[in-house]
Short mmCIF file of C-alpha atoms in Angstrom, two decimals:
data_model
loop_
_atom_site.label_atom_id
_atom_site.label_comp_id
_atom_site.label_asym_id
_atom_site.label_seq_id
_atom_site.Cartn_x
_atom_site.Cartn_y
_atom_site.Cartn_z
CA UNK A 564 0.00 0.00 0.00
CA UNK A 565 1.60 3.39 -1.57
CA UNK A 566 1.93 6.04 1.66
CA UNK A 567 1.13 9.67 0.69
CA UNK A 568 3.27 12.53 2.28
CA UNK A 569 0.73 14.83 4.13
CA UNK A 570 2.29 18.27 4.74
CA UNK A 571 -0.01 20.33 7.79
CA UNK A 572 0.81 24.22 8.15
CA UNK A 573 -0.72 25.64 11.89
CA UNK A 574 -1.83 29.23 11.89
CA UNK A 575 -2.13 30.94 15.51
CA UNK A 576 -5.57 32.76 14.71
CA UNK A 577 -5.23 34.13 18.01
CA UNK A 578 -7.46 31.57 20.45
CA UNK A 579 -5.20 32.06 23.62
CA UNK A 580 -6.65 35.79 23.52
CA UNK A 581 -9.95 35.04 22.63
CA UNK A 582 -9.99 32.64 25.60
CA UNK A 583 -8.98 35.27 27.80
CA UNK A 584 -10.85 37.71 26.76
CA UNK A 585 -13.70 35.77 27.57
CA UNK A 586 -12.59 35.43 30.80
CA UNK A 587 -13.05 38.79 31.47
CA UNK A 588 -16.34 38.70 30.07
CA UNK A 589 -19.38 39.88 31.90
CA UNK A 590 -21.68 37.06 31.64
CA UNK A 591 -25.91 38.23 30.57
CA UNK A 592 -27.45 36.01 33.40
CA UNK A 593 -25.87 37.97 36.41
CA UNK A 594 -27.44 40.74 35.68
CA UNK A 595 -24.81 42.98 36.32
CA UNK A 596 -24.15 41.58 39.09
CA UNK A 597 -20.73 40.40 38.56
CA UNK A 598 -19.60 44.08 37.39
CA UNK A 599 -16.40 44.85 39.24
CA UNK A 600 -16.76 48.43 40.57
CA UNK A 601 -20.94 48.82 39.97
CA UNK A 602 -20.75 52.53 41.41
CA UNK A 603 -18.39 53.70 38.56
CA UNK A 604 -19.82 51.86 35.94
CA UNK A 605 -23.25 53.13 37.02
CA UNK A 606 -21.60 56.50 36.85
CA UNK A 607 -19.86 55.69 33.43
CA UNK A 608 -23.29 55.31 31.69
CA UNK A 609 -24.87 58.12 33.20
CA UNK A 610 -27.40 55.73 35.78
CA UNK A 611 -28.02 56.96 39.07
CA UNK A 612 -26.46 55.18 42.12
CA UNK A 613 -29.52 53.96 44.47
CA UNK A 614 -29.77 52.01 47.85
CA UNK A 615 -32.35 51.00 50.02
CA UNK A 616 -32.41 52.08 53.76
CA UNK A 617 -34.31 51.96 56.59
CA UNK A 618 -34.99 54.46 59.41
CA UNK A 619 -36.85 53.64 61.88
CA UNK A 620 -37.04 55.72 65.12
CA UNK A 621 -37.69 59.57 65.14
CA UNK A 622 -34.18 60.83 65.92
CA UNK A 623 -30.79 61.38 64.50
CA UNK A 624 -29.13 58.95 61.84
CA UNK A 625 -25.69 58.07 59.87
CA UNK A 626 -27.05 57.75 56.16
CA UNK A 627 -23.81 58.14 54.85
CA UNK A 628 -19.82 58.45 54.91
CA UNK A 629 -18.39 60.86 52.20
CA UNK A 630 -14.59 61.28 51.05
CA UNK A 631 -14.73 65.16 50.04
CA UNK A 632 -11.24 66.77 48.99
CA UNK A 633 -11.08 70.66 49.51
CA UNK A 634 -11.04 73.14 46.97
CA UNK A 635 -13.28 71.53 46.09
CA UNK A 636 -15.97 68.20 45.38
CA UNK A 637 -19.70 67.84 45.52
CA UNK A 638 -21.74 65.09 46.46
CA UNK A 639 -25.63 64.48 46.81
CA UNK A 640 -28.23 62.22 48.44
CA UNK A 641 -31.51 62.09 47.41
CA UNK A 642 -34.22 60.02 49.75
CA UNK A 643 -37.56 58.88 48.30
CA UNK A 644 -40.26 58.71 50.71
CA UNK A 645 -40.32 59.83 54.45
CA UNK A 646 -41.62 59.04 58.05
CA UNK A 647 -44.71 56.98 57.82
CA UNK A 648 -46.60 54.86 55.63
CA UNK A 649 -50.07 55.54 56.29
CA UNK A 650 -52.56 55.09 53.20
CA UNK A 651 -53.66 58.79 51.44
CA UNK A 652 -50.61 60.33 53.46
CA UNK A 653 -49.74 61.89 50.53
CA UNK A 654 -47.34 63.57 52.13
CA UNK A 655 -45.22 60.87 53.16
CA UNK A 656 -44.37 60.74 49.58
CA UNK A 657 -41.43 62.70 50.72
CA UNK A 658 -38.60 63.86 48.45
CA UNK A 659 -35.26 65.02 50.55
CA UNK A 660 -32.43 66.36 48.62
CA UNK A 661 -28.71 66.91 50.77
CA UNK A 662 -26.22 68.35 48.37
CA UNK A 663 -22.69 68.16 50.14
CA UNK A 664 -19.84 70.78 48.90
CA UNK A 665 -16.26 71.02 49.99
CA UNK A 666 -15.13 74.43 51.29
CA UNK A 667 -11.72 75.89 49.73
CA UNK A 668 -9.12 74.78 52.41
CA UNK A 669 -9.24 77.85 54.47
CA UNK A 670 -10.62 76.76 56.22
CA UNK A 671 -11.28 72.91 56.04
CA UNK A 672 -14.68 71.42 55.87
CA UNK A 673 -17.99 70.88 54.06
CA UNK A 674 -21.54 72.93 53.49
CA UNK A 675 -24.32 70.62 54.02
CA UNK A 676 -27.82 71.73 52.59
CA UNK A 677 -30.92 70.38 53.08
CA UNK A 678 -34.11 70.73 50.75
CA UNK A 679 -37.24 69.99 51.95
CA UNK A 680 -40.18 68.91 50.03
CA UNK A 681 -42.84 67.58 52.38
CA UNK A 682 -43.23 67.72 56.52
CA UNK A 683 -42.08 63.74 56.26
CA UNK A 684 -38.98 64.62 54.92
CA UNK A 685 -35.82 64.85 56.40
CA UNK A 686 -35.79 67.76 58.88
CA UNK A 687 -32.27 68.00 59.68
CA UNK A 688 -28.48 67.43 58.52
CA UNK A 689 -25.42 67.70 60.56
CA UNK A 690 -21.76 66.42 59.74
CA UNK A 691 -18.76 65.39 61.88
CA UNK A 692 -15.28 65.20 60.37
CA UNK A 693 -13.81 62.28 61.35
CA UNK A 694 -9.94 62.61 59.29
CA UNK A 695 -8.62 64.60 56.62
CA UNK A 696 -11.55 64.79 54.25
CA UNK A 697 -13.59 61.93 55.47
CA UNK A 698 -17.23 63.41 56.75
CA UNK A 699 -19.94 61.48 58.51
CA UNK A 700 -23.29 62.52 57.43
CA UNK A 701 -26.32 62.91 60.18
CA UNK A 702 -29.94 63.57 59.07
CA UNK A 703 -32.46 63.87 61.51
CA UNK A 704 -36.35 62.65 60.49
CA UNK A 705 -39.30 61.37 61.99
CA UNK A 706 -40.14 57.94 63.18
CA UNK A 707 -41.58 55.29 60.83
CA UNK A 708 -39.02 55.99 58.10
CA UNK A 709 -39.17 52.13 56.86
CA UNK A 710 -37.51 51.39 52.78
CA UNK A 711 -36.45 54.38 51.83
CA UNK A 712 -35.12 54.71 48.10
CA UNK A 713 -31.78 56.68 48.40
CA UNK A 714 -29.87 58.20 45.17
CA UNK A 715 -26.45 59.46 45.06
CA UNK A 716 -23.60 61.02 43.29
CA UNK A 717 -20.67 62.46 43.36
CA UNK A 718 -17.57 64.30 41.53
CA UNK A 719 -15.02 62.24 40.62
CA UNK A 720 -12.54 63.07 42.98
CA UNK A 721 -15.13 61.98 45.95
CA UNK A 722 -16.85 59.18 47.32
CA UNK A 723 -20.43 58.43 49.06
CA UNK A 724 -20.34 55.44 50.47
CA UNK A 725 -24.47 55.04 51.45
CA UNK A 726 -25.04 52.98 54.72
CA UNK A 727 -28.07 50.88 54.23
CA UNK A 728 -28.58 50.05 58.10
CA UNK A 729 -27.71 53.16 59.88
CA UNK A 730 -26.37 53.88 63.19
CA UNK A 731 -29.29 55.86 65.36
CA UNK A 732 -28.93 58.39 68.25
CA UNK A 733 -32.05 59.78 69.77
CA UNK A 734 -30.11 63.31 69.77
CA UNK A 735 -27.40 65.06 67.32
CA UNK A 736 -23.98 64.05 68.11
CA UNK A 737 -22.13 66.41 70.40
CA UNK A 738 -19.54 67.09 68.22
CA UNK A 739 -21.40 67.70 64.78
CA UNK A 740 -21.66 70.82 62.76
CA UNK A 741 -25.34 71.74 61.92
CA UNK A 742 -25.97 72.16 58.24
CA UNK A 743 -28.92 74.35 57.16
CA UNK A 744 -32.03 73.18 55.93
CA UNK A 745 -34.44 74.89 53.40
CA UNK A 746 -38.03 73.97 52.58
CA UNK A 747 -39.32 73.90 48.87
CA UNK A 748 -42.77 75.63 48.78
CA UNK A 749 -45.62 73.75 46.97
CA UNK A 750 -49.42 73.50 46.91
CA UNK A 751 -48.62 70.87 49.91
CA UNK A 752 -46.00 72.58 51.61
CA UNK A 753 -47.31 76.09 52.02
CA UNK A 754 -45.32 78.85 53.94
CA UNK A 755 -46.88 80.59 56.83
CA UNK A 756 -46.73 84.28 57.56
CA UNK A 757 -43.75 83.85 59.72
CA UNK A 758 -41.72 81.82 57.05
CA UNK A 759 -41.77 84.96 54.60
CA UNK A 760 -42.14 87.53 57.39
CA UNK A 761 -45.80 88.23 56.68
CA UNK A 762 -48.57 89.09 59.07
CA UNK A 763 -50.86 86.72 59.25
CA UNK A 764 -54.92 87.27 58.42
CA UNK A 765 -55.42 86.57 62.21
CA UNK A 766 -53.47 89.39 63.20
CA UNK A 767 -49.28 89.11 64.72
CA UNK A 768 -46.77 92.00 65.63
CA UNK A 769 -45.33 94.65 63.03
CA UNK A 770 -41.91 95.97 63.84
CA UNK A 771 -41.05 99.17 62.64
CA UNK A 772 -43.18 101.72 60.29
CA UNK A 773 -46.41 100.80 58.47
CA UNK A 774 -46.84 102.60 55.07
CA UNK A 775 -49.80 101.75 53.03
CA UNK A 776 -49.43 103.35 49.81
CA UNK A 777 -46.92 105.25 50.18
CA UNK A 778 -43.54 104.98 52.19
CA UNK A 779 -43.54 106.43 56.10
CA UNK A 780 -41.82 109.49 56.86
CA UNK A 781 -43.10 109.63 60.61
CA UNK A 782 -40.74 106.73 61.63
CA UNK A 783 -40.89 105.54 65.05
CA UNK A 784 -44.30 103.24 65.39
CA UNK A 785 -46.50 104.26 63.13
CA UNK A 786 -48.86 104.31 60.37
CA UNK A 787 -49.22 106.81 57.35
CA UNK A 788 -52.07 106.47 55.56
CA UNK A 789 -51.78 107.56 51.51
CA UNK A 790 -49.33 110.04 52.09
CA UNK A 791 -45.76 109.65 53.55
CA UNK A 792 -46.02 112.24 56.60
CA UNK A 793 -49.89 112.14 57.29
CA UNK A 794 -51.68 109.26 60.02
CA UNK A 795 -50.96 107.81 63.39
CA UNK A 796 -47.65 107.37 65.81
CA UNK A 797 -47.66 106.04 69.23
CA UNK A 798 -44.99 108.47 71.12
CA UNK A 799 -44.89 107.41 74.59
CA UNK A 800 -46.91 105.03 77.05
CA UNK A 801 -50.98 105.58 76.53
CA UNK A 802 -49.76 108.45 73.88
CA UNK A 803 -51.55 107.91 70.68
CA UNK A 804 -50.74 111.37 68.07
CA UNK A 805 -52.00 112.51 64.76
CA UNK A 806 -50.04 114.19 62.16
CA UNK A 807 -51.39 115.96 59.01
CA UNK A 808 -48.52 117.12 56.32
CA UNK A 809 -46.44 115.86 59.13
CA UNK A 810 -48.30 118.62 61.36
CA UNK A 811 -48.71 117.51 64.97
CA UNK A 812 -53.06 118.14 64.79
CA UNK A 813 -54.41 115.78 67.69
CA UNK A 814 -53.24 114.18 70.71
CA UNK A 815 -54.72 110.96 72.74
CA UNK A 816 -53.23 110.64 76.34
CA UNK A 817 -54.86 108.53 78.56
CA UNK A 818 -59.06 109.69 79.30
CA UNK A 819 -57.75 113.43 77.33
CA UNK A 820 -58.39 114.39 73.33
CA UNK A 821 -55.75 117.65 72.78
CA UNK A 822 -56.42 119.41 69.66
CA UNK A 823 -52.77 121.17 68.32
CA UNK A 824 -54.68 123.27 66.06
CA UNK A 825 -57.91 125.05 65.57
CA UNK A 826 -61.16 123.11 65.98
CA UNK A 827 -63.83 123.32 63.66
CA UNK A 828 -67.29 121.84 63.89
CA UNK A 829 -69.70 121.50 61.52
CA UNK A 830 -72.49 120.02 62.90
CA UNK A 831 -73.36 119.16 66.87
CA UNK A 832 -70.72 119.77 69.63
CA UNK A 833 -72.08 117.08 71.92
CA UNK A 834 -70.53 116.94 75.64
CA UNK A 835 -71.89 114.93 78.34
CA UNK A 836 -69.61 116.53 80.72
CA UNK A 837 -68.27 119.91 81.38
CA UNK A 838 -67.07 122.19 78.83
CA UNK A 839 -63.79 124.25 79.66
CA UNK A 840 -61.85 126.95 78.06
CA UNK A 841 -58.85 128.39 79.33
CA UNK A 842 -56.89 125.64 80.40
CA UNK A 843 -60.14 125.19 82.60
CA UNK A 844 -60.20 128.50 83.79
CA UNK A 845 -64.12 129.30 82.32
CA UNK A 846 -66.30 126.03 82.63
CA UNK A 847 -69.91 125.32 81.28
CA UNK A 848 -71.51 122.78 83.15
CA UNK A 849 -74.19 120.22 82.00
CA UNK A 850 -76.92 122.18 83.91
CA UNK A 851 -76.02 125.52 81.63
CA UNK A 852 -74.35 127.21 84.37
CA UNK A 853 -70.81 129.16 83.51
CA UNK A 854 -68.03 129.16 86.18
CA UNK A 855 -65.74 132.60 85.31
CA UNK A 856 -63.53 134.71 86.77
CA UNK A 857 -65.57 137.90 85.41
CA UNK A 858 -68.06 136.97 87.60
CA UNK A 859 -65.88 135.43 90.81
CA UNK A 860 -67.56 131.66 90.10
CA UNK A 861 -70.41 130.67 88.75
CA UNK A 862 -72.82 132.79 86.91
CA UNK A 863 -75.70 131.50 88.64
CA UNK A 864 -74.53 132.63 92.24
CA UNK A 865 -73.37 135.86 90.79
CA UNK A 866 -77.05 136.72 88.81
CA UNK A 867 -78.58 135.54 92.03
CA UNK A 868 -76.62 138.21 93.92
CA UNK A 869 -77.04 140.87 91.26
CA UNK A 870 -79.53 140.46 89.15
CA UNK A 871 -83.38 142.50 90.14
CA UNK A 872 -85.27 139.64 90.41
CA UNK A 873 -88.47 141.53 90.71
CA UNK A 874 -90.01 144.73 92.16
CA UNK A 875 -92.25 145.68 94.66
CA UNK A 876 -93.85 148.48 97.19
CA UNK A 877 -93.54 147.61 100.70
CA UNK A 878 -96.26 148.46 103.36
CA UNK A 879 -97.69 152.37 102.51
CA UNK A 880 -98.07 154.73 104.93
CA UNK A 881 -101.10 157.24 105.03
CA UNK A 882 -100.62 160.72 106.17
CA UNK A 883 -103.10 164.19 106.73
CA UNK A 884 -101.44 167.09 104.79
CA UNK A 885 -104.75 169.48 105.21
CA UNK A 886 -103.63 172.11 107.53
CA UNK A 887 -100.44 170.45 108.14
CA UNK A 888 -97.22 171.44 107.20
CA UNK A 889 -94.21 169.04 106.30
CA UNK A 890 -92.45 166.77 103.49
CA UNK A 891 -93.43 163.36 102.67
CA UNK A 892 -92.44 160.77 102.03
CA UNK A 893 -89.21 161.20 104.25
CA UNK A 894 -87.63 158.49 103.56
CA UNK A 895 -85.21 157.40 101.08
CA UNK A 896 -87.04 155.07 99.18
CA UNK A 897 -90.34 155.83 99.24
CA UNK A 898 -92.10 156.66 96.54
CA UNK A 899 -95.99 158.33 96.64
CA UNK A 900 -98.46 156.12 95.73
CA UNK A 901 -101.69 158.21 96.56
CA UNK A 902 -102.69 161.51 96.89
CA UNK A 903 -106.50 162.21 98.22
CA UNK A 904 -108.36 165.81 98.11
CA UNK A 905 -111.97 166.35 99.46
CA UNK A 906 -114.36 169.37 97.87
CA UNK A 907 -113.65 172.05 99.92
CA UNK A 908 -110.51 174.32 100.13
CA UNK A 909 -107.57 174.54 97.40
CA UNK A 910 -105.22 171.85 99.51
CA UNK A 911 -105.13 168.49 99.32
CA UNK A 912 -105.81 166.20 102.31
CA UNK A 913 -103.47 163.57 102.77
CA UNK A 914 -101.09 161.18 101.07
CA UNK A 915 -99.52 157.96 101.08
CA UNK A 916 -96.42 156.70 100.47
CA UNK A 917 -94.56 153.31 100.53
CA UNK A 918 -91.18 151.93 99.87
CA UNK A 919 -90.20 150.74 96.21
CA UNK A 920 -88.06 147.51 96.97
CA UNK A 921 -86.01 145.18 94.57
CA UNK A 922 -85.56 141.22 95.26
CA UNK A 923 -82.04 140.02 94.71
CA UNK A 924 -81.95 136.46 95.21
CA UNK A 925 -84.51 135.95 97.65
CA UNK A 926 -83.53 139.11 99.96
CA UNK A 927 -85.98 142.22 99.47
CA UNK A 928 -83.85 145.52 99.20
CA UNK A 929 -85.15 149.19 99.59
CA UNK A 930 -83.58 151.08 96.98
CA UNK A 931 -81.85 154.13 97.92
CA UNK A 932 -82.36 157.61 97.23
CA UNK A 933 -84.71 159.70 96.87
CA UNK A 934 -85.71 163.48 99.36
CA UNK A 935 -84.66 162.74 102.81
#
């Protein structure tokens, strides 16, 4: 049997490589799961970084552990939901935000900022530097804060490393800096009067000058009312003043009105008590009586003493002037109030004569003068 020569030529078409290659291969049932460094190749594709933790009590909590290098890096934290799960709590559909940034060096440390979204969300953040630029982050919330989504990221010269069970203190750690927190206004979260220094519809306390239309030119506490220098200013305990064109017009102290200016009335002047001119010096009482000095006191007393009330003749006196000689009446006074005459002779007979007296008060007078 002939034997044929068989010449074989081996090409390397590169298997070793292949083989290793597929070492390094990520294999389509795990899911991902057997990715090397998940976080950066989460980053790498532009995913977001998420974690699952629980919070239970109402108090203080470690969420997180960040590497932050000065001058500077940024991190955030983002938590889905908040303390509770009650059904229709819409509101403990929470949304907290924490962005973390590095200061410049000078000095050291981090700004943490809290945004609030909902009253279940976080309330608080604090941060304690543990070494160089390692930070442990605190965020304070209320109880009931079971499965909470968590998102992160960071720069790429930091690190977040997210703690899924995290350590709890009922109170913030002595030596932690507070961060500042900020609430998002919405339809659910609604500010008050306080939280953008309003007064509320109920009523609160104004410091400083009230202008309403205009600005205040009074200062001090008051109120101006269309223009800048005319309406109302408390200046002193119980004093309550008016000012026109910044003219001082009207004064309330205590149970007294003082007018500045002249007083004009059109219409009724109604007092139920006394009214005074003077600085009380000439009074009119509520009976219509006037007190004065023209007439030392009241004008009652002094018509009552000087003022003829009435008039009258006192008793008469008869007297026989036929054949008689002598002058009557003779006394001041008396005034003739008869004179009687028979037929015979050219003399007349007799007279009579009283005295013409004046009442003052209730005191009868007999006026003076007349022929002694």
């Amino acid at each position: 049997m002939p034997f044929t020569a068989v010449f074989c030529i081996f090409r390397n078409v590169g298997l070793g490589e292949t083989i290793n290659l597929a070492a390094g291969a990520l294999q389509k049932d795990q899911n991902g799961a057997d990715i090397p460094d998940k976080k950066q190749f989460a980053r790498t594709i532009g995913a977001v970084t998420s974690n699952t933790i629980t919070l239970g009590e109402s108090g203080w909590f470690k969420i997180a552990t960040v590497v932050m290098p000065q001058a500077t890096s940024t991190a955030v934290i983002k938590l889905y939901g908040g303390a509770g799960f009650n059904a229709g709590s819409s509101e403990q559909g929470a949304i907290s935000e924490l962005v973390l940034r590095a200061g410049n060096g000078s000095p050291a440390g981090i700004t943490a900022t809290l945004w609030r979204r909902s009253p279940a969300a976080a309330n608080e953040v604090a941060w304690v530097n543990t070494s160089g630029d390692t930070y442990d982050i605190y965020i304070n919330i209320g109880q009931y804060a079971y499965w909470l989504i968590a998102q992160y990221d960071y720069t790429g010269n930091a690190n977040v490393t997210l703690h899924s069970t995290p350590e709890y203190s009922s109170v913030q750690p002595g030596n932690s800096t507070s961060g500042q927190t900020y609430t998002i206004y919405s339809s659910l979260m609604k500010p008050t009067a306080g939280d953008v220094g309003a007064l509320p519809i109920t009523g609160g306390r104004l410091n400083g000058p009230l202008g309403i239309g205009t600005d205040n030119a009074l200062g001090g506490n008051s109120i101006v009312l269309g223009d800048n220098d005319t309406g109302f200013k408390q200046n002193g305990d119980g004093v309550l003043d008016v000012y026109s064109n910044y003219t001082h017009v009207l004064r309330i102290i205590g149970n007294l009105v003082e007018s500045m200016v002249s007083l004009k009335v059109n219409g009724n002047a109604v007092a139920t008590g006394e009214v005074q001119a003077g600085n009380g010096a000439s009074r009119m009482a509520g009976n219509g009586d006037i007190f004065g000095n023209v007439w030392n006191g009241w004008l009652s007393t002094h018509l009552n003493n000087n003022l003829v009330a009435d008039i009258q003749l006192g008793a008469g006196t008869s007297v026989a002037t036929w054949n008689n000689a002598g002058s009557w009446p003779n006394t001041p006074g008396y005034v003739v109030t008869s004179v009687w005459k028979d037929n015979q002779g050219e003399n007349i007979d007799g007279i009579t004569y009283a005295p013409l007296q004046k009442r003052l008060g209730i005191q009868w007078y007999t006026v003076q003068g007349g022929t002694a």
